[in-house]
Amino acid sequence: MEKKLQNQVAIVTGASSGIGAGVAKSLAEAGATVIVNYPFEGAKDAAEAVIAAIVAGGGKAVSCQCDVSKEADVQQMFASTVAQFGTVDILVNNAGIQKDARFEEMTLDQWNLVLGINLTGFFLCAREAVREFLRRGIDSTKSKAAGKIICMSSVHEVIPWAGHANYAASKGGIMLLMKTLSQEFAFKKIRINSICPGAIQTPINRSAWDTPEALSALLTLIPYKRIGQPEDIGNAAVWLASDDSDYVNGISLFVDGGMTLYPGFTTNG
Ligand code: NAD
C-alpha cells in the first residue's frame, strides 16, 4: 500500500476490537504511527494484540489506556502522545457502546453511559485534537491540512432505531457536532468528517450475525448482500485522513452496502 499517511500520528479511540482495530491497522499500513486506545485494564491484552499485528506488518503503534468520557484521561492521552511523538495529526473518534432498552424502561444510567462515551467522548477528544492542530498549524511536509478528525457515527444518525433511543440520539448528536466543528475550523485547514457504518461484523452486534437465521434477517436490510468487515471502514478512514480527500469537509460518508437506500422499497411502493 502507498504510504499516504507517512510520518503522521493518529489516535484511534476504542481500538482494541472491531472497527477501531481495523482502522488502526489500515492507518498503520498507510504509514501512520498509531495510538491504540483502550478503556480499562481488561482490554489491555486485546490492545497489545492489535499492536503486535501492526508491528508484524512493519507498522508502528503504541497502546494508551484512557476512558474517553473522562476529561482528565483524555487530556492525559493527548499530552502523553505529544510528549512521545511531537504532535497528533489524525484523531479517529471510534469508541462507542450500546445499552439497549425499551424507552419506558431505559434508566438514566443507561442513557448517561451511552451519551457519555459516544457523544461527550467525541467532544472531549475533538477539543484536545483541535487545540493541538491550532497550536501546530500546517506542516506541509506531512499534509495539506493542519489536522483531520474522523468520527465513527452510524447509519443510525439518519435511521431511527426503536429500542435504542440513547444510541440513536448519540449518533444524531455526532452528526451536528461534526458538521458544526467542520464549519467552525475549515478556515484553519482542519478537516472533520464522519464515517457512518452499516452492519459491520464486530462484537457490538454479535447477536445480529452469529446464527444463520439472524444473519439472513440482517441481509434483508443490506442491498449489497454481505455483512461489512472492519477493513471496509479502515479503507474509508485512510481516504478521509489522507490528502486524497483534501477538499472534503463535514460529510457523513455512508459505508453500509446500501442500508440507507430504503431496501424495503425494492419491490414495493
Ligand atoms: P466494539 O464493541 O468492538 O468496539 C467498541 C470499542 O469502544 C471497544 O474497543 C471498547 O473497548 C471501546 N470503548 C468502550 N467504552 C470506551 C471508553 N469509555 N473509552 C474508550 N474506549 C471505549 O464495536 P464496533 O462495532 O467496533 O464499534 C466501534 C464504533 O463503530 C462505535 O462507535 C459504534 O457505534 C460504531 N458502529 C458500529 C457498527 C457495527 O455494525 N459494528 C455500525 C455503526 C456504527
CSV table of N, CA and C in Angstrom, one decimal, residues 10-29 32-39 43 46-51 53-54 60-64 68 90-97 150-153 167 171 195 197 200-205 228-238:
chain,number,residue,atom,x,y,z
A,10,ALA,N,-1.6,9.2,14.6
A,10,ALA,CA,-3.0,9.0,14.7
A,10,ALA,C,-3.4,8.4,16.0
A,11,ILE,N,-4.4,9.0,16.7
A,11,ILE,CA,-5.0,8.4,17.8
A,11,ILE,C,-6.3,7.8,17.4
A,12,VAL,N,-6.5,6.5,17.7
A,12,VAL,CA,-7.8,5.8,17.4
A,12,VAL,C,-8.4,5.3,18.7
A,13,THR,N,-9.6,5.9,19.0
A,13,THR,CA,-10.2,5.5,20.3
A,13,THR,C,-10.9,4.2,20.2
A,14,GLY,N,-11.0,3.4,21.3
A,14,GLY,CA,-11.6,2.1,21.2
A,14,GLY,C,-11.1,1.2,20.2
A,15,ALA,N,-9.7,1.1,20.1
A,15,ALA,CA,-9.1,0.4,19.0
A,15,ALA,C,-8.6,-1.0,19.4
A,16,SER,N,-9.1,-1.5,20.5
A,16,SER,CA,-8.7,-2.9,20.9
A,16,SER,C,-9.6,-3.9,20.3
A,17,SER,N,-10.6,-3.5,19.6
A,17,SER,CA,-11.5,-4.5,19.0
A,17,SER,C,-12.2,-3.9,17.8
A,18,GLY,N,-12.9,-4.8,17.0
A,18,GLY,CA,-13.8,-4.4,16.0
A,18,GLY,C,-13.3,-3.4,15.0
A,19,ILE,N,-14.2,-2.4,14.8
A,19,ILE,CA,-13.9,-1.4,13.7
A,19,ILE,C,-12.6,-0.6,14.1
A,20,GLY,N,-12.5,-0.2,15.4
A,20,GLY,CA,-11.3,0.5,15.8
A,20,GLY,C,-10.0,-0.2,15.5
A,21,ALA,N,-10.0,-1.5,15.8
A,21,ALA,CA,-8.8,-2.3,15.5
A,21,ALA,C,-8.5,-2.3,14.0
A,22,GLY,N,-9.6,-2.5,13.2
A,22,GLY,CA,-9.4,-2.5,11.7
A,22,GLY,C,-8.9,-1.1,11.2
A,23,VAL,N,-9.4,0.0,11.8
A,23,VAL,CA,-9.0,1.3,11.4
A,23,VAL,C,-7.5,1.5,11.8
A,24,ALA,N,-7.2,1.1,13.0
A,24,ALA,CA,-5.8,1.2,13.5
A,24,ALA,C,-4.8,0.5,12.5
A,25,LYS,N,-5.2,-0.7,12.1
A,25,LYS,CA,-4.3,-1.5,11.2
A,25,LYS,C,-4.2,-0.8,9.8
A,26,SER,N,-5.3,-0.3,9.3
A,26,SER,CA,-5.3,0.3,8.0
A,26,SER,C,-4.5,1.6,8.0
A,27,LEU,N,-4.6,2.4,9.1
A,27,LEU,CA,-3.9,3.7,9.2
A,27,LEU,C,-2.4,3.4,9.3
A,28,ALA,N,-2.0,2.3,10.0
A,28,ALA,CA,-0.6,1.9,10.2
A,28,ALA,C,-0.1,1.4,8.9
A,29,GLU,N,-0.9,0.7,8.1
A,29,GLU,CA,-0.4,0.2,6.8
A,29,GLU,C,-0.1,1.4,5.9
A,32,ALA,N,1.0,5.6,9.1
A,32,ALA,CA,0.8,6.4,10.4
A,32,ALA,C,1.4,5.6,11.6
A,33,THR,N,1.8,6.4,12.6
A,33,THR,CA,2.1,5.8,13.9
A,33,THR,C,0.8,5.9,14.6
A,34,VAL,N,0.4,4.8,15.2
A,34,VAL,CA,-1.0,4.7,15.7
A,34,VAL,C,-1.0,4.5,17.2
A,35,ILE,N,-1.8,5.4,17.9
A,35,ILE,CA,-2.0,5.2,19.3
A,35,ILE,C,-3.3,4.4,19.4
A,36,VAL,N,-3.1,3.1,19.9
A,36,VAL,CA,-4.2,2.2,20.1
A,36,VAL,C,-4.9,2.4,21.5
A,37,ASN,N,-5.9,3.2,21.5
A,37,ASN,CA,-6.6,3.5,22.8
A,37,ASN,C,-7.5,2.3,23.2
A,38,TYR,N,-7.5,2.0,24.5
A,38,TYR,CA,-8.4,1.1,25.1
A,38,TYR,C,-8.9,1.7,26.5
A,39,PRO,N,-10.1,1.3,27.0
A,39,PRO,CA,-10.6,2.0,28.1
A,39,PRO,C,-10.3,1.5,29.5
A,43,ALA,N,-8.9,-4.6,28.8
A,43,ALA,CA,-8.8,-4.6,27.3
A,43,ALA,C,-7.4,-4.5,26.9
A,46,ALA,N,-5.9,-7.2,24.5
A,46,ALA,CA,-6.5,-7.1,23.2
A,46,ALA,C,-5.8,-6.0,22.4
A,47,ALA,N,-5.6,-4.8,23.1
A,47,ALA,CA,-4.9,-3.7,22.5
A,47,ALA,C,-3.4,-4.1,22.1
A,48,GLU,N,-2.8,-4.9,23.0
A,48,GLU,CA,-1.4,-5.3,22.7
A,48,GLU,C,-1.4,-6.3,21.5
A,49,ALA,N,-2.5,-7.1,21.3
A,49,ALA,CA,-2.6,-8.0,20.1
A,49,ALA,C,-2.7,-7.2,18.8
A,50,VAL,N,-3.5,-6.1,18.9
A,50,VAL,CA,-3.6,-5.2,17.7
A,50,VAL,C,-2.2,-4.6,17.4
A,51,ILE,N,-1.5,-4.2,18.4
A,51,ILE,CA,-0.2,-3.6,18.2
A,51,ILE,C,0.8,-4.6,17.6
A,53,ALA,N,0.1,-7.2,15.7
A,53,ALA,CA,-0.3,-7.4,14.3
A,53,ALA,C,0.3,-6.2,13.5
A,54,ILE,N,0.1,-5.0,14.0
A,54,ILE,CA,0.7,-3.8,13.2
A,54,ILE,C,2.2,-3.9,13.1
A,60,LYS,N,4.0,1.0,13.0
A,60,LYS,CA,4.3,1.5,14.3
A,60,LYS,C,3.1,1.8,15.1
A,61,ALA,N,3.0,1.3,16.3
A,61,ALA,CA,1.9,1.5,17.2
A,61,ALA,C,2.3,1.4,18.7
A,62,VAL,N,1.5,2.1,19.5
A,62,VAL,CA,1.7,2.0,21.0
A,62,VAL,C,0.3,2.0,21.5
A,63,SER,N,0.2,1.5,22.8
A,63,SER,CA,-1.2,1.5,23.4
A,63,SER,C,-1.3,2.7,24.4
A,64,CYS,N,-2.6,3.0,24.7
A,64,CYS,CA,-2.8,4.1,25.7
A,64,CYS,C,-4.2,3.8,26.3
A,68,VAL,N,-12.6,7.6,27.4
A,68,VAL,CA,-12.9,8.8,26.6
A,68,VAL,C,-14.0,9.7,27.2
A,90,ILE,N,-4.0,13.1,13.3
A,90,ILE,CA,-5.3,12.4,13.0
A,90,ILE,C,-5.9,11.9,14.2
A,91,LEU,N,-7.2,12.2,14.4
A,91,LEU,CA,-8.0,11.6,15.5
A,91,LEU,C,-9.1,10.8,14.9
A,92,VAL,N,-9.2,9.6,15.3
A,92,VAL,CA,-10.4,8.8,14.9
A,92,VAL,C,-11.2,8.5,16.1
A,93,ASN,N,-12.4,9.2,16.3
A,93,ASN,CA,-13.3,9.1,17.4
A,93,ASN,C,-14.1,7.9,17.2
A,94,ASN,N,-13.6,6.7,17.6
A,94,ASN,CA,-14.4,5.5,17.3
A,94,ASN,C,-15.1,4.9,18.5
A,95,ALA,N,-14.6,5.1,19.7
A,95,ALA,CA,-15.2,4.5,20.9
A,95,ALA,C,-16.7,4.7,20.9
A,96,GLY,N,-17.4,3.6,21.1
A,96,GLY,CA,-18.8,3.7,21.2
A,96,GLY,C,-19.4,2.4,21.8
A,97,ILE,N,-20.6,2.6,22.5
A,97,ILE,CA,-21.2,1.4,23.1
A,97,ILE,C,-22.7,1.5,22.9
A,150,ILE,N,-11.9,12.2,12.3
A,150,ILE,CA,-12.9,11.3,11.7
A,150,ILE,C,-13.8,10.7,12.8
A,151,CYS,N,-15.1,10.9,12.7
A,151,CYS,CA,-16.0,10.4,13.7
A,151,CYS,C,-16.7,9.2,13.3
A,152,MET,N,-16.7,8.2,14.2
A,152,MET,CA,-17.4,6.9,13.8
A,152,MET,C,-18.9,7.1,14.2
A,153,SER,N,-19.6,7.5,13.3
A,153,SER,CA,-21.1,7.7,13.5
A,153,SER,C,-21.8,6.4,13.2
A,167,TYR,N,-28.6,5.4,21.9
A,167,TYR,CA,-27.6,5.2,20.9
A,167,TYR,C,-28.0,6.1,19.7
A,171,LYS,N,-25.8,9.3,18.1
A,171,LYS,CA,-25.3,9.3,16.7
A,171,LYS,C,-25.8,10.6,16.0
A,195,ILE,N,-17.7,8.8,9.3
A,195,ILE,CA,-18.0,7.6,8.6
A,195,ILE,C,-19.2,7.0,9.3
A,197,PRO,N,-21.0,3.7,9.4
A,197,PRO,CA,-21.0,2.2,9.0
A,197,PRO,C,-22.5,1.7,9.1
A,200,ILE,N,-21.5,-3.9,10.4
A,200,ILE,CA,-20.1,-4.4,10.3
A,200,ILE,C,-19.9,-5.5,11.4
A,201,GLN,N,-19.3,-6.6,10.9
A,201,GLN,CA,-19.2,-7.8,11.8
A,201,GLN,C,-18.2,-7.6,13.0
A,202,THR,N,-18.7,-7.2,14.1
A,202,THR,CA,-17.9,-6.9,15.3
A,202,THR,C,-18.6,-7.4,16.6
A,203,PRO,N,-17.9,-7.3,17.7
A,203,PRO,CA,-18.6,-7.7,19.0
A,203,PRO,C,-19.8,-7.0,19.3
A,204,ILE,N,-20.0,-5.7,18.9
A,204,ILE,CA,-21.1,-4.8,19.3
A,204,ILE,C,-22.4,-5.4,18.9
A,205,ASN,N,-22.4,-6.1,17.7
A,205,ASN,CA,-23.7,-6.6,17.1
A,205,ASN,C,-23.7,-8.1,16.9
A,228,GLY,N,-20.6,-6.1,6.5
A,228,GLY,CA,-19.4,-5.4,6.3
A,228,GLY,C,-18.3,-5.9,7.2
A,229,GLN,N,-17.0,-5.6,6.9
A,229,GLN,CA,-15.9,-6.0,7.7
A,229,GLN,C,-15.1,-4.7,8.1
A,230,PRO,N,-14.4,-4.8,9.2
A,230,PRO,CA,-13.7,-3.7,9.7
A,230,PRO,C,-12.8,-3.0,8.7
A,231,GLU,N,-12.2,-3.8,7.7
A,231,GLU,CA,-11.3,-3.2,6.7
A,231,GLU,C,-12.1,-2.4,5.7
A,232,ASP,N,-13.4,-2.6,5.6
A,232,ASP,CA,-14.2,-1.7,4.7
A,232,ASP,C,-14.2,-0.3,5.3
A,233,ILE,N,-14.2,-0.3,6.6
A,233,ILE,CA,-14.2,1.0,7.3
A,233,ILE,C,-12.8,1.6,7.4
A,234,GLY,N,-11.8,0.7,7.5
A,234,GLY,CA,-10.4,1.1,7.5
A,234,GLY,C,-10.0,1.8,6.2
A,235,ASN,N,-10.5,1.2,5.1
A,235,ASN,CA,-10.2,1.8,3.8
A,235,ASN,C,-10.7,3.3,3.7
A,236,ALA,N,-12.0,3.4,4.2
A,236,ALA,CA,-12.6,4.7,4.1
A,236,ALA,C,-11.9,5.7,5.0
A,237,ALA,N,-11.4,5.2,6.2
A,237,ALA,CA,-10.7,6.1,7.1
A,237,ALA,C,-9.4,6.6,6.5
A,238,VAL,N,-8.7,5.7,5.8
A,238,VAL,CA,-7.4,6.1,5.2
A,238,VAL,C,-7.7,7.2,4.2
